[in-house]
mmCIF file of C-alpha atoms in Angstrom:
data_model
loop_
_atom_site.group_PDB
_atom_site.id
_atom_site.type_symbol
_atom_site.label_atom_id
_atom_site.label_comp_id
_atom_site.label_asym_id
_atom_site.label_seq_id
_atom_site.Cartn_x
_atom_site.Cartn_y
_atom_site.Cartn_z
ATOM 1 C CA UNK A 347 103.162 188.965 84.901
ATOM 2 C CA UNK A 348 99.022 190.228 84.402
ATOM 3 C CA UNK A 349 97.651 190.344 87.849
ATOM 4 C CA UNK A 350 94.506 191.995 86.776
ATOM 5 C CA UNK A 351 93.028 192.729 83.579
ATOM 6 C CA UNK A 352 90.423 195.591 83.431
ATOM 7 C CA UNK A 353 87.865 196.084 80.517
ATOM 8 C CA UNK A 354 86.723 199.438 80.858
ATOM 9 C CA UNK A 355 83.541 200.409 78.655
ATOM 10 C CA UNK A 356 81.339 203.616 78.689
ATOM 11 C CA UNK A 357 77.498 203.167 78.829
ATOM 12 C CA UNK A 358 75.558 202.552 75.391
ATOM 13 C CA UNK A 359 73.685 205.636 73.583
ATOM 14 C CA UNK A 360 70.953 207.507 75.532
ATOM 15 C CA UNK A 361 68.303 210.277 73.884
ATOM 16 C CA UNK A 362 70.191 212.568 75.782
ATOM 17 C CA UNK A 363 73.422 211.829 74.781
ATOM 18 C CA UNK A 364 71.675 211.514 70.995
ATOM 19 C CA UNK A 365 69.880 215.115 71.579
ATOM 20 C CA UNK A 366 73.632 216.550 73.192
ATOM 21 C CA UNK A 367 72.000 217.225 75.965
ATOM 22 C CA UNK A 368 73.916 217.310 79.378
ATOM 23 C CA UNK A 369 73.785 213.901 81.527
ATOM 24 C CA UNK A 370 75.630 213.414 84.565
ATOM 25 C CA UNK A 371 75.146 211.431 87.556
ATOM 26 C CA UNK A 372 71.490 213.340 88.454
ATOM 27 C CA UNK A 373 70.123 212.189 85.059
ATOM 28 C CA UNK A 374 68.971 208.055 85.655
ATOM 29 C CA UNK A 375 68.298 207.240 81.651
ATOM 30 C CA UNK A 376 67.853 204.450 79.889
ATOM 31 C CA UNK A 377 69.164 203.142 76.802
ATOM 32 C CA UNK A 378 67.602 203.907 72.811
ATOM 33 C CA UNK A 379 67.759 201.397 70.164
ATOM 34 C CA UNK A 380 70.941 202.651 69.181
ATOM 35 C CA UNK A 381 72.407 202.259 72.792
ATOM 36 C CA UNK A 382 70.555 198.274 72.778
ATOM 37 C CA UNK A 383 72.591 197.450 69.521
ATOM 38 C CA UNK A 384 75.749 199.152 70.893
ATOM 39 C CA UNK A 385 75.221 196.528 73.814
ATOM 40 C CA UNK A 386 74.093 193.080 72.107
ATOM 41 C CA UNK A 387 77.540 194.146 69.752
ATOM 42 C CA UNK A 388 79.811 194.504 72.261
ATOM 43 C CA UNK A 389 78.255 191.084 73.886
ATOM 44 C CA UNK A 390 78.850 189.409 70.603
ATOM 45 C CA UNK A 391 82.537 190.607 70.412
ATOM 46 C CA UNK A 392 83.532 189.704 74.089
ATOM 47 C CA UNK A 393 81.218 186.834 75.514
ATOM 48 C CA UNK A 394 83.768 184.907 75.292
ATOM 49 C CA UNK A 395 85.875 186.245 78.046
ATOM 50 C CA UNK A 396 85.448 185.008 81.186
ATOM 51 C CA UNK A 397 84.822 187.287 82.878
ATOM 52 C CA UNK A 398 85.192 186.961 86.947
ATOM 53 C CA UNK A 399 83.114 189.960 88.114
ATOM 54 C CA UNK A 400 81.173 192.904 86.384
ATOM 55 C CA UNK A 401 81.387 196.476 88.069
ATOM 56 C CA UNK A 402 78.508 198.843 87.230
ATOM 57 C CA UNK A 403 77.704 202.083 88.329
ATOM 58 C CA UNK A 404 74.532 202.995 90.264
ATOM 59 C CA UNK A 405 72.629 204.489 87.030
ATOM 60 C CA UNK A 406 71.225 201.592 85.328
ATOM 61 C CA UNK A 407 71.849 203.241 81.870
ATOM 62 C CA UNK A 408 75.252 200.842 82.545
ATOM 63 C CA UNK A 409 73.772 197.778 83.884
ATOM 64 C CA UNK A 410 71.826 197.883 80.412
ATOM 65 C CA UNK A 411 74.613 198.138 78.469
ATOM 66 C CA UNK A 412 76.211 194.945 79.583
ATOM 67 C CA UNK A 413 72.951 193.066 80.623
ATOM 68 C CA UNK A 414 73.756 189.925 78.435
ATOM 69 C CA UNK A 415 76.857 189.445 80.455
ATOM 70 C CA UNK A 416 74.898 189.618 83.796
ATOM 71 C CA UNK A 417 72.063 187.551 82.300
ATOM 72 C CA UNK A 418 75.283 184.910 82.123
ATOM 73 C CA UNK A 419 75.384 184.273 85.440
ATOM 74 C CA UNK A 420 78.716 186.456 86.033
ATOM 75 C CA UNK A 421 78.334 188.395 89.190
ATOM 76 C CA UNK A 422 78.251 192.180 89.397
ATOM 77 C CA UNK A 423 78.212 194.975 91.899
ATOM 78 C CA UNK A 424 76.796 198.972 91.985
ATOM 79 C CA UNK A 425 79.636 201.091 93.082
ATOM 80 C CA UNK A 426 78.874 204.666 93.485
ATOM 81 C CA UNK A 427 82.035 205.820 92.738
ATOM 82 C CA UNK A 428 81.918 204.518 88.849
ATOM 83 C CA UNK A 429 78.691 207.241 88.950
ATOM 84 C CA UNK A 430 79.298 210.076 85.826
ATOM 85 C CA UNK A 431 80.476 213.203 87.342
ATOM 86 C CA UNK A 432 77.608 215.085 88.515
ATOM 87 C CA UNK A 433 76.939 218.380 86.012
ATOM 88 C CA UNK A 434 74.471 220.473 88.512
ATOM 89 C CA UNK A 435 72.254 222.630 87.160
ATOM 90 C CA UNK A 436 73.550 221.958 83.522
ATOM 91 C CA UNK A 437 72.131 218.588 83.411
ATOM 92 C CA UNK A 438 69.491 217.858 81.610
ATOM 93 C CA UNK A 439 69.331 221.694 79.811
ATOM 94 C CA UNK A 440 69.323 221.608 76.195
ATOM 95 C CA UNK A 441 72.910 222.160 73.824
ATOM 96 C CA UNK A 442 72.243 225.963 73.612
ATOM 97 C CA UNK A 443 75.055 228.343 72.829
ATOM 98 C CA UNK A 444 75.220 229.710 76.126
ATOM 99 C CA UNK A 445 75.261 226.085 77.683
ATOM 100 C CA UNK A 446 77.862 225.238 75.684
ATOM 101 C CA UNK A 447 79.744 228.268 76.546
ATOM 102 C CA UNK A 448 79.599 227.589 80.031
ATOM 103 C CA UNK A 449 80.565 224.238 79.830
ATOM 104 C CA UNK A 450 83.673 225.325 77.553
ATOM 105 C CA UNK A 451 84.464 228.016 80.005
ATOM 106 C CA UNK A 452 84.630 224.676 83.157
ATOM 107 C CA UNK A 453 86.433 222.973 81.024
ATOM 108 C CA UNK A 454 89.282 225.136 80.457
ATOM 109 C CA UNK A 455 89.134 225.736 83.941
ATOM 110 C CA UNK A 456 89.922 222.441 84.341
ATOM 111 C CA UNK A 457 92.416 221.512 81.512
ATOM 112 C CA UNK A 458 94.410 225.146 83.288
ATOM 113 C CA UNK A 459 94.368 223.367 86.859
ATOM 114 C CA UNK A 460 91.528 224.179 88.912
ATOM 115 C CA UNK A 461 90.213 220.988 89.676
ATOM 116 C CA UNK A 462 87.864 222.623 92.043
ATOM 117 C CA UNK A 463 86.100 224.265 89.575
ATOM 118 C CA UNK A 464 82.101 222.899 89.463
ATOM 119 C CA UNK A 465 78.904 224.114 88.055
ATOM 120 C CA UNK A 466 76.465 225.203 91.174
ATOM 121 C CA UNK A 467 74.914 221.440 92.739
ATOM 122 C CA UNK A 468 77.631 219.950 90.591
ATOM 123 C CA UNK A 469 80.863 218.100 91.307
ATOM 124 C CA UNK A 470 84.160 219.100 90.531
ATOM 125 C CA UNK A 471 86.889 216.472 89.293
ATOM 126 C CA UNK A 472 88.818 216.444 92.810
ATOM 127 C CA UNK A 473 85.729 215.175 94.348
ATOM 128 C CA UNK A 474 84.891 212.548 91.459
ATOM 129 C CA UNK A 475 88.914 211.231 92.097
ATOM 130 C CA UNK A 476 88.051 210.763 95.691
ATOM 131 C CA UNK A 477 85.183 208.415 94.865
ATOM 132 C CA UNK A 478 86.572 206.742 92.428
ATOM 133 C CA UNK A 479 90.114 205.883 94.090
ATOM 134 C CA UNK A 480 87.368 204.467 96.747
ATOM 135 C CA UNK A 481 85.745 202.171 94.187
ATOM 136 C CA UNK A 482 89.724 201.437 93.322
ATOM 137 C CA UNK A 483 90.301 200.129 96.879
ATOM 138 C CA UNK A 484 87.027 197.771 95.969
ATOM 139 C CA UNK A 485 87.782 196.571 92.539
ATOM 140 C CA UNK A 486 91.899 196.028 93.154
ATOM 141 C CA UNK A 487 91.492 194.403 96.840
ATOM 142 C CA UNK A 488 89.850 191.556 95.285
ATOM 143 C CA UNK A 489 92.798 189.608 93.891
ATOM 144 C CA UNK A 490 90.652 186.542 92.960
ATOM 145 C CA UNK A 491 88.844 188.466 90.473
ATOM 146 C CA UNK A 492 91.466 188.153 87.437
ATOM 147 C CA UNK A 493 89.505 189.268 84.922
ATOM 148 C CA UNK A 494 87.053 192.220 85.224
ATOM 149 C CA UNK A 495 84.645 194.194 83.158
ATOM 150 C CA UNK A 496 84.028 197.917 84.362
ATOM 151 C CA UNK A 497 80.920 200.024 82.825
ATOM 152 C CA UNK A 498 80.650 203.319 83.804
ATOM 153 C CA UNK A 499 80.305 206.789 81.940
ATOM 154 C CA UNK A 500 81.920 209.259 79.466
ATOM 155 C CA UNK A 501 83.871 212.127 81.588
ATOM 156 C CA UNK A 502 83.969 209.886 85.084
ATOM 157 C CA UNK A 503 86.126 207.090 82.347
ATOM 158 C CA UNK A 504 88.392 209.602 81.495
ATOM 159 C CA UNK A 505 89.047 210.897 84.912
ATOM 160 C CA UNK A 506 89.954 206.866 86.101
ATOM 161 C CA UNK A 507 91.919 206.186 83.156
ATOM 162 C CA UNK A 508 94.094 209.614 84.193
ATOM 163 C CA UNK A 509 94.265 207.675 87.945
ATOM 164 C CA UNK A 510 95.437 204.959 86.716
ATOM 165 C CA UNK A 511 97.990 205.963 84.619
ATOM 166 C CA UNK A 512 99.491 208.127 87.079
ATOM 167 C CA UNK A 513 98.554 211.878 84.969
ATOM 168 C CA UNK A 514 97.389 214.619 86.353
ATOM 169 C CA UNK A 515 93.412 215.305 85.688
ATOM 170 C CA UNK A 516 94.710 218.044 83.615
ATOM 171 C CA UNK A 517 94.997 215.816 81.132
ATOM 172 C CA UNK A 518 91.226 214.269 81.079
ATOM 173 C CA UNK A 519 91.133 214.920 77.189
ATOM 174 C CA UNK A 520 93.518 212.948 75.979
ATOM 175 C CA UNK A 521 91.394 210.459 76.179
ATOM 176 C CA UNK A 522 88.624 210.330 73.500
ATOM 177 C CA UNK A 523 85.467 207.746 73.828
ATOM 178 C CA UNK A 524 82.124 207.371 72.392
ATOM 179 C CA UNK A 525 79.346 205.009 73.826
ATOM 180 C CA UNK A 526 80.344 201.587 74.554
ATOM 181 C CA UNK A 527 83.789 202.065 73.485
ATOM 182 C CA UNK A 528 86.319 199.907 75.135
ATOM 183 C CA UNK A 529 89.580 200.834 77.378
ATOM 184 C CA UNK A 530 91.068 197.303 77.751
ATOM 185 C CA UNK A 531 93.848 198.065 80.876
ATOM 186 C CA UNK A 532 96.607 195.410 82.578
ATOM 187 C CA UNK A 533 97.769 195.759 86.249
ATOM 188 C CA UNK A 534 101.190 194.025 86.649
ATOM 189 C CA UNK A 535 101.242 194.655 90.392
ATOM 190 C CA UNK A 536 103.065 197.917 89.679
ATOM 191 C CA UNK A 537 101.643 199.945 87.163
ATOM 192 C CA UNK A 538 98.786 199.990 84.893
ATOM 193 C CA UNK A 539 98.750 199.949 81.323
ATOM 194 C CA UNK A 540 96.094 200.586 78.253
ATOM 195 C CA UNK A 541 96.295 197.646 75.813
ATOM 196 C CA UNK A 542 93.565 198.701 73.975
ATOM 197 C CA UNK A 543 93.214 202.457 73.387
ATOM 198 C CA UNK A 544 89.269 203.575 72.317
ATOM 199 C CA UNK A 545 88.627 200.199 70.294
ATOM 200 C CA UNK A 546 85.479 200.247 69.003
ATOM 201 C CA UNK A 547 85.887 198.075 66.262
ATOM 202 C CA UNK A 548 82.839 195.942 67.566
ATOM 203 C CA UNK A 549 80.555 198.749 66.617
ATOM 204 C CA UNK A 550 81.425 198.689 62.570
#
């Protein structure tokens, strides 16, 4: 039996995100055009869910992505812990080659095992987990809420999705998104499981 049903989306497209440019939790942007379309299709596809609470983080760029839903009526709440990973002193730097090297170089630090690993002001992936299994404890408590839609960001989604499957971080890539593509997840009480993997057939 479904106790909980979890659709998981990242935020719609940014400049920054358009321009590759770094974004993490100490960049507060808003959507582009592209990023409002992105949002008004996924309303089309899935307004008619009902939907018993909405769970945003605290950078609006994801309250704007799922705005129509909110401008239902259907109550949401900021948790801090659905926040993007924070990149330091990377964010907001332009895609040079020696950003990208350095971000390469965290990353395989990372994907090797230390989860510790952070740019300087930044956040590692142990400390994003912590967060996030607090904004867990939140979302899962409420058993009245049956049916939930989650909208958070890019590398902070692919760190819950490895919590709730039970992997280690380690193995963060293996799952691939692009903006306001959906994870649709079921909780049975015992363990969680992706129904819809990276479905972003609302966006053709």
């Amino acid at each position: 039996m479904i106790l909980k049903t979890l659709y998981i989306v990242r935020h719609g497209q940014t400049d920054l995100n358009k321009q590759g440019i770094v974004q993490g939790r100490g960049r507060d942007t808003d959507l582009n055009a592209e990023g409002r379309s992105q949002a008004q299709s996924f309303f089309r596809a899935y307004k008619h869910i009902l939907f018993d609470k909405i769970y945003i983080s605290e950078l609006k760029r994801t309250q704007q992505s799922i705005q129509p839903f909110i401008d239902l009526g259907i109550p949401y709440e900021k948790l801090s812990g659905l926040d993007e990973l924070a990149w330091g002193v990377l964010e907001g730097k332009p895609s040079t080659p020696e950003n990208k090297a350095a971000f390469m170089k965290l990353l395989r630090e990372w994907l090797n095992g230390d989860l510790d690993s952070k740019f300087e002001k930044g956040e590692s992936p142990n400390e994003v987990k912590a967060r996030q299994l607090e904004a867990l404890e939140i979302i899962m408590g409420r058993h009245e809420e049956k049916t939930v839609l989650i909208c958070m960001h890019g590398r902070a989604l692919r760190l819950l999705l490895c919590i709730l499957l039970n992997k280690p971080l380690t193995e963060m890539e293996s799952f691939p998104h692009q903006n306001l593509v959906l994870y649709k997840v079921t909780w049975d009480g015992d363990k969680y499981e992706i129904v819809d993997f990276n479905n972003a057939t609302h966006l053709k």
